[in-house]
Tab-separated table of C-alpha atoms in Angstrom:
chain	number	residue	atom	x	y	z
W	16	UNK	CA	-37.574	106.753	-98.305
W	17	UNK	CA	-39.795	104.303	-95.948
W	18	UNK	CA	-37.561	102.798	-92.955
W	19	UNK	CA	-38.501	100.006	-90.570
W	20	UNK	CA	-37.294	100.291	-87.040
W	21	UNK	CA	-36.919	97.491	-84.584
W	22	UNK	CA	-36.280	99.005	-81.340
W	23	UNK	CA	-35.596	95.802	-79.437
W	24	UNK	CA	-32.214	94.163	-80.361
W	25	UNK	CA	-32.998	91.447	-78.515
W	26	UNK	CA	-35.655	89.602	-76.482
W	27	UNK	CA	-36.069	86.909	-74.419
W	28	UNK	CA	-39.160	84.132	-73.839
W	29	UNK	CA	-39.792	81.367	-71.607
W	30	UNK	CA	-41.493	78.507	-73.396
W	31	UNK	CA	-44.829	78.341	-73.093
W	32	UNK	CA	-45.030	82.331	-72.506
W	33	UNK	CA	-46.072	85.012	-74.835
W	34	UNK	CA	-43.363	87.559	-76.162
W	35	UNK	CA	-44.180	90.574	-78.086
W	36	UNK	CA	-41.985	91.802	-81.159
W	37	UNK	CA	-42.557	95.419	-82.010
W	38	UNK	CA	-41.684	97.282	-85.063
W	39	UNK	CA	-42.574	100.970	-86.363
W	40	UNK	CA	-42.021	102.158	-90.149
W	41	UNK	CA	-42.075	105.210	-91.774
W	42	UNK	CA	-44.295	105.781	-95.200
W	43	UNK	CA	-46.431	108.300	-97.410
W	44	UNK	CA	-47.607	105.615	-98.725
W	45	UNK	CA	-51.350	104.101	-98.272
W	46	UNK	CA	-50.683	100.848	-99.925
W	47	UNK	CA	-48.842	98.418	-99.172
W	48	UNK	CA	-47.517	95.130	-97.451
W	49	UNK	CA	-45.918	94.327	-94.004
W	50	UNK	CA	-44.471	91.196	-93.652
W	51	UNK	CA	-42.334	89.132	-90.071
W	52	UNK	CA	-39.696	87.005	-91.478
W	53	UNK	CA	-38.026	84.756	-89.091
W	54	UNK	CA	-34.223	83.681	-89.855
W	55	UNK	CA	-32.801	80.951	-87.789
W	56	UNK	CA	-29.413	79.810	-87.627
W	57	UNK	CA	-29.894	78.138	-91.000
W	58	UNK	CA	-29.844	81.469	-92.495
W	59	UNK	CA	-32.892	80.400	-94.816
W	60	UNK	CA	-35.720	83.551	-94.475
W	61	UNK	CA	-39.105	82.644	-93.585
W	62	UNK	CA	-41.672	84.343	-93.681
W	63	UNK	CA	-43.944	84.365	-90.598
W	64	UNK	CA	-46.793	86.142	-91.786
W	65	UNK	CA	-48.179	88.905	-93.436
W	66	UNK	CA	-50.681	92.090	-93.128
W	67	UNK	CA	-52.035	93.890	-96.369
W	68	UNK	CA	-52.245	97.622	-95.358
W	69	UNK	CA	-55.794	97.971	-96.689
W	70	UNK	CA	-57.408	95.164	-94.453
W	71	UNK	CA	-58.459	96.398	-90.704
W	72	UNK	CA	-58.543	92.469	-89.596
W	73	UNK	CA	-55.466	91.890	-88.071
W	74	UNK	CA	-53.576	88.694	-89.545
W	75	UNK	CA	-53.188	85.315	-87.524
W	76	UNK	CA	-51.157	81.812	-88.356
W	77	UNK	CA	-51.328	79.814	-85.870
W	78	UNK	CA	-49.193	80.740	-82.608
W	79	UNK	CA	-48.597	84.224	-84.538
W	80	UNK	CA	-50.640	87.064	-85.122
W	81	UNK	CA	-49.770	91.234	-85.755
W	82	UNK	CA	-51.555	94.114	-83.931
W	83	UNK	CA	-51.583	96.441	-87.159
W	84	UNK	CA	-51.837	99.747	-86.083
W	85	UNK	CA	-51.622	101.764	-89.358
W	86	UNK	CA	-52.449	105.423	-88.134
W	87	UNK	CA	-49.437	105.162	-85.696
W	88	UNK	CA	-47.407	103.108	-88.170
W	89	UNK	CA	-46.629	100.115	-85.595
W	90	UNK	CA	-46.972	96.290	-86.824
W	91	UNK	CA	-46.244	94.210	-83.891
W	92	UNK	CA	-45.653	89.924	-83.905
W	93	UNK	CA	-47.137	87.951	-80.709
W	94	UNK	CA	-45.687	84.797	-80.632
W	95	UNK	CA	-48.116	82.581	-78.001
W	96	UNK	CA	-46.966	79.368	-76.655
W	97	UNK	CA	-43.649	80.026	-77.132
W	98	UNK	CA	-41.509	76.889	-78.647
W	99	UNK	CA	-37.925	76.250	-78.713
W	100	UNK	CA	-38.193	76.260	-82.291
W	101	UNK	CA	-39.065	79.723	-82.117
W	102	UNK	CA	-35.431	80.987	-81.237
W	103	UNK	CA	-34.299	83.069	-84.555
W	104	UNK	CA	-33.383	86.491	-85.690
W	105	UNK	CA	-37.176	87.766	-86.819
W	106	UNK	CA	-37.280	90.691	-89.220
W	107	UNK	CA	-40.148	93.191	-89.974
W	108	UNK	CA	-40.624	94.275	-93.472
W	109	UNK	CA	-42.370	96.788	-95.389
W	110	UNK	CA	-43.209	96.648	-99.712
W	111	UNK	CA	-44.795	99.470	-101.597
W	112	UNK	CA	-43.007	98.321	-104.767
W	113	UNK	CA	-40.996	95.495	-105.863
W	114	UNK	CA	-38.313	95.665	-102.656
W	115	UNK	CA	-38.252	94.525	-99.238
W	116	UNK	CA	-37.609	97.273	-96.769
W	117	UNK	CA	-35.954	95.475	-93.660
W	118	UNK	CA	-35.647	96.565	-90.101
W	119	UNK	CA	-32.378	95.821	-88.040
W	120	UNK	CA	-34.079	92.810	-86.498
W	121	UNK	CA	-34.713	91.357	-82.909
W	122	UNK	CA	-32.691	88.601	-81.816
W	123	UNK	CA	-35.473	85.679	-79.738
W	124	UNK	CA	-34.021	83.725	-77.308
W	125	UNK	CA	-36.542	80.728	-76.056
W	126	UNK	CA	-35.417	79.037	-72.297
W	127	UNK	CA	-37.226	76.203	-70.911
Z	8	UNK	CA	-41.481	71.171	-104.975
Z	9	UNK	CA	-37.973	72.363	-103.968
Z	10	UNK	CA	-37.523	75.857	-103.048
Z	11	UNK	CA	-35.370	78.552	-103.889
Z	12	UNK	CA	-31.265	77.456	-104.004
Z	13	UNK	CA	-28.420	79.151	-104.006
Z	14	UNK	CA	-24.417	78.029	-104.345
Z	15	UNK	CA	-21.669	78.071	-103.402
Z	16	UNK	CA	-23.336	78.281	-99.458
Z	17	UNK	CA	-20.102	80.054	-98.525
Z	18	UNK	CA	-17.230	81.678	-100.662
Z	19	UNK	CA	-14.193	82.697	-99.417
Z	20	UNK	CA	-11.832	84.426	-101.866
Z	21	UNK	CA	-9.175	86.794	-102.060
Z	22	UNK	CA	-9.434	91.105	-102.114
Z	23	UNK	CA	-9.536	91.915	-105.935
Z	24	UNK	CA	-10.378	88.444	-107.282
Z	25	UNK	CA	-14.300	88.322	-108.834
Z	26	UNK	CA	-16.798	85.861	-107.555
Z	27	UNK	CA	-19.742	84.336	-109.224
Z	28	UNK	CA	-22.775	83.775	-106.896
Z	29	UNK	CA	-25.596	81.350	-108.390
Z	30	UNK	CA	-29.797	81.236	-107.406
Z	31	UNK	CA	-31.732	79.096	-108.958
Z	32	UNK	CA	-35.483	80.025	-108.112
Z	33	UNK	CA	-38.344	77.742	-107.495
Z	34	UNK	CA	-39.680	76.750	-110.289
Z	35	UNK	CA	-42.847	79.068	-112.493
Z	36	UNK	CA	-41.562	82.208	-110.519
Z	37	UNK	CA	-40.700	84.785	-112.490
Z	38	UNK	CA	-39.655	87.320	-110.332
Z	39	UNK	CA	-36.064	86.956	-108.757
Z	40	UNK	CA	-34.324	89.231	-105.920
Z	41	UNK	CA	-31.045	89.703	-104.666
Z	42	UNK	CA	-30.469	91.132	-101.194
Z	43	UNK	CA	-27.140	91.340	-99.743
Z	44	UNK	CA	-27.277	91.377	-95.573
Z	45	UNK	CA	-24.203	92.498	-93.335
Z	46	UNK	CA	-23.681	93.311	-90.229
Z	47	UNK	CA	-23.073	96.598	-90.179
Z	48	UNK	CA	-25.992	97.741	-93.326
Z	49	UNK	CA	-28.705	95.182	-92.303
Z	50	UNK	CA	-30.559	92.816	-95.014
Z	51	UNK	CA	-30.341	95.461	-98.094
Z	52	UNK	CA	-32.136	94.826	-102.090
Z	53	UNK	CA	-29.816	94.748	-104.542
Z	54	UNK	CA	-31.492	94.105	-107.717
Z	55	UNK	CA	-34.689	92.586	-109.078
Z	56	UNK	CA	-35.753	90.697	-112.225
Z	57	UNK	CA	-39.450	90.143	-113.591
Z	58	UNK	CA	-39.683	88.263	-116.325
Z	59	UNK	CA	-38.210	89.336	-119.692
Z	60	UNK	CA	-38.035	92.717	-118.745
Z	61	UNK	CA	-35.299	94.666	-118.043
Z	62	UNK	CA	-33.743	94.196	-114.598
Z	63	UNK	CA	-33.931	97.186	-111.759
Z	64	UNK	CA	-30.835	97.403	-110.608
Z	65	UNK	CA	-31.180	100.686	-108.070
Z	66	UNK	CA	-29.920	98.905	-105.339
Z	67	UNK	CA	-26.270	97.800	-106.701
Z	68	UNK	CA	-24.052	99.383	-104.560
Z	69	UNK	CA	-21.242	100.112	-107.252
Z	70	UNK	CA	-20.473	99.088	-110.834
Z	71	UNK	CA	-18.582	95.967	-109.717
Z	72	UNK	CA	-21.817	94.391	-108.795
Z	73	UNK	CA	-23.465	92.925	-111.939
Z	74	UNK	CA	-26.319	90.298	-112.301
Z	75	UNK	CA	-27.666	88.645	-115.473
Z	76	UNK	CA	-30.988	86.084	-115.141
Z	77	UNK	CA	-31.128	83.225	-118.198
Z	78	UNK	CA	-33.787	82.258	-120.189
Z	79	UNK	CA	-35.419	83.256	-117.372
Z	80	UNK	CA	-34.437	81.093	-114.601
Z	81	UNK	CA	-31.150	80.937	-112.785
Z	82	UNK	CA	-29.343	83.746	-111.900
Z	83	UNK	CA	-26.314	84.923	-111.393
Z	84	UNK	CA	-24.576	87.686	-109.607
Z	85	UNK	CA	-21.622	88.974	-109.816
Z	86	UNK	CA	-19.131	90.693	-107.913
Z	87	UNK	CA	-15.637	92.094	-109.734
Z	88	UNK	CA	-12.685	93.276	-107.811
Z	89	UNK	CA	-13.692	92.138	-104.110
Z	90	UNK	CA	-13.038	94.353	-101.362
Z	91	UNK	CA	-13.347	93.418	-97.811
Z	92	UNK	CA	-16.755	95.469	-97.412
Z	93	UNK	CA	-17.988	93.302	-99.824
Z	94	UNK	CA	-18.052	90.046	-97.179
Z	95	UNK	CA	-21.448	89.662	-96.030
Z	96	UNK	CA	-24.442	86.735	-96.760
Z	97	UNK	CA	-25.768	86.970	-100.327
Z	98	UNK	CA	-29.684	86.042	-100.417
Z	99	UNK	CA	-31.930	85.372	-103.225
Z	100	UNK	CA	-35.333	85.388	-103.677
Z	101	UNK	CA	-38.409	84.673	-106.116
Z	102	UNK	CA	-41.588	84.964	-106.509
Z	103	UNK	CA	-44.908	84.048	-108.700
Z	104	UNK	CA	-45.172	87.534	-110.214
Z	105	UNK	CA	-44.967	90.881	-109.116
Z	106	UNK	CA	-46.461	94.439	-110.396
Z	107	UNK	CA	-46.106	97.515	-108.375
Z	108	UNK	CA	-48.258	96.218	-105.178
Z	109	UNK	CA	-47.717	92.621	-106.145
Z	110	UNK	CA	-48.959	90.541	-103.389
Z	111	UNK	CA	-46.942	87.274	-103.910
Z	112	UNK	CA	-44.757	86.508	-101.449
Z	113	UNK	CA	-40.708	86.414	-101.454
Z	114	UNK	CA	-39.410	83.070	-100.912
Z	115	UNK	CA	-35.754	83.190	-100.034
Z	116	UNK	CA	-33.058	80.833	-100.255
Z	117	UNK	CA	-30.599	79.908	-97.970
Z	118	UNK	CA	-27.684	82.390	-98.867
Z	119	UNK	CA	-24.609	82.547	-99.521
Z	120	UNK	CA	-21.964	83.701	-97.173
Z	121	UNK	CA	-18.893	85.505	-99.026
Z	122	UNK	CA	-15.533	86.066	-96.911
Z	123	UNK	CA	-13.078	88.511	-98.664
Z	124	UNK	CA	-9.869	88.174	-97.166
């Protein structure tokens, strides 16, 4: 079974700043997707962005982008310029097949 | 166009009583997800529709969860004989198409949050 861990419950960002979001998974797999969703109070998922596991160019939108490490299994979100709008719940995900795999998720709190 | 929607947005009801929880996806998707997410298991898949084939269900947690998808649209899951572990946010999702490393995206809705008293 593949797992996503999220080993910080909860971070915090000054606006402006850069924050790091880090997340690990576990697969035998050498295809497939990783995906950041963010969730704000709203509940609504959105997704962030997203890294095919077969592409060595790490994916950028904007203010995000992921360091894909894929021989140590690590997928990390940089958020730059931090924005108020930015304070949500942000899960990492993992697909081989037709489900999401979740992690636990990291809480973001933005201060001015 | 409008995106994926879901009612009611919150259900309360009582242990033992079923509940009917309704997604209607956006429009020329024909994949469809359910994912239940609670605070003590996390965001997990429930079940997952693709077209006119036949749904895969692996993820219900017990027999009391049931989902059916019409004509190939809305969908509808639901839960018989509540039980308090059941309370937790109900999301859907859909997407264009999907095959075994499908590469559309999961749009989600907004959930719907069901309290078992």
């Amino acid at each position: 079974a593949q797992t996503v861990t999220q080993s910080q419950p909860e971070m915090s960002v000054q606006e402006a700043e850069t924050v790091t979001l880090s997340c690990t998974y576990d697969t035998s797999e050498s295809d497939y997707y990783l995906f950041w969703y963010k969730q704000p109070p709203s509940r609504q998922m959105i997704l962030v962005i997203r890294q095919e596991a077969y592409k060595q160019q790490n994916a950028t939108e904007n203010r995000f982008s992921v360091n894909f490490q894929k021989a140590a299994k690590s997928f990390s979100l940089k958020i730059s310029d931090s924005q108020l709008g930015d304070a949500a719940m942000y899960f990492c995900a993992y697909k081989t097949g037709y489900a999401l795999n979740f992690g636990k998720g990291t809480s973001l709190l933005v201060t001015p | 166009g409008a995106g994926v929607s879901q009612s009611p947005s919150n259900k309360v009801t009582e242990k033992g009583k079923d509940v009917e929880l309704r997604c209607d996806p956006i429009s020329g998707h024909t994949a469809l997800y359910w994912y239940r997410q609670s605070l003590g298991q996390g965001l997990e898949f429930l079940i997952y529709f693709q077209g006119n084939s036949a749904p895969d269900k692996s993820g219900l947690p017990s027999d009391r969860f049931s989902a059916e998808r019409t004509g190939g649209s809305v969908s509808t899951l639901t839960i018989q004989r509540t039980q308090q572990e059941d309370s937790a946010v109900y999301l859907c999702a859909s997407s264009r198409r999907q095959g075994r490393l499908g590469t559309d995206t999961q749009y989600f809705g907004p959930g719907t949050r069901l309290t078992v008293l």
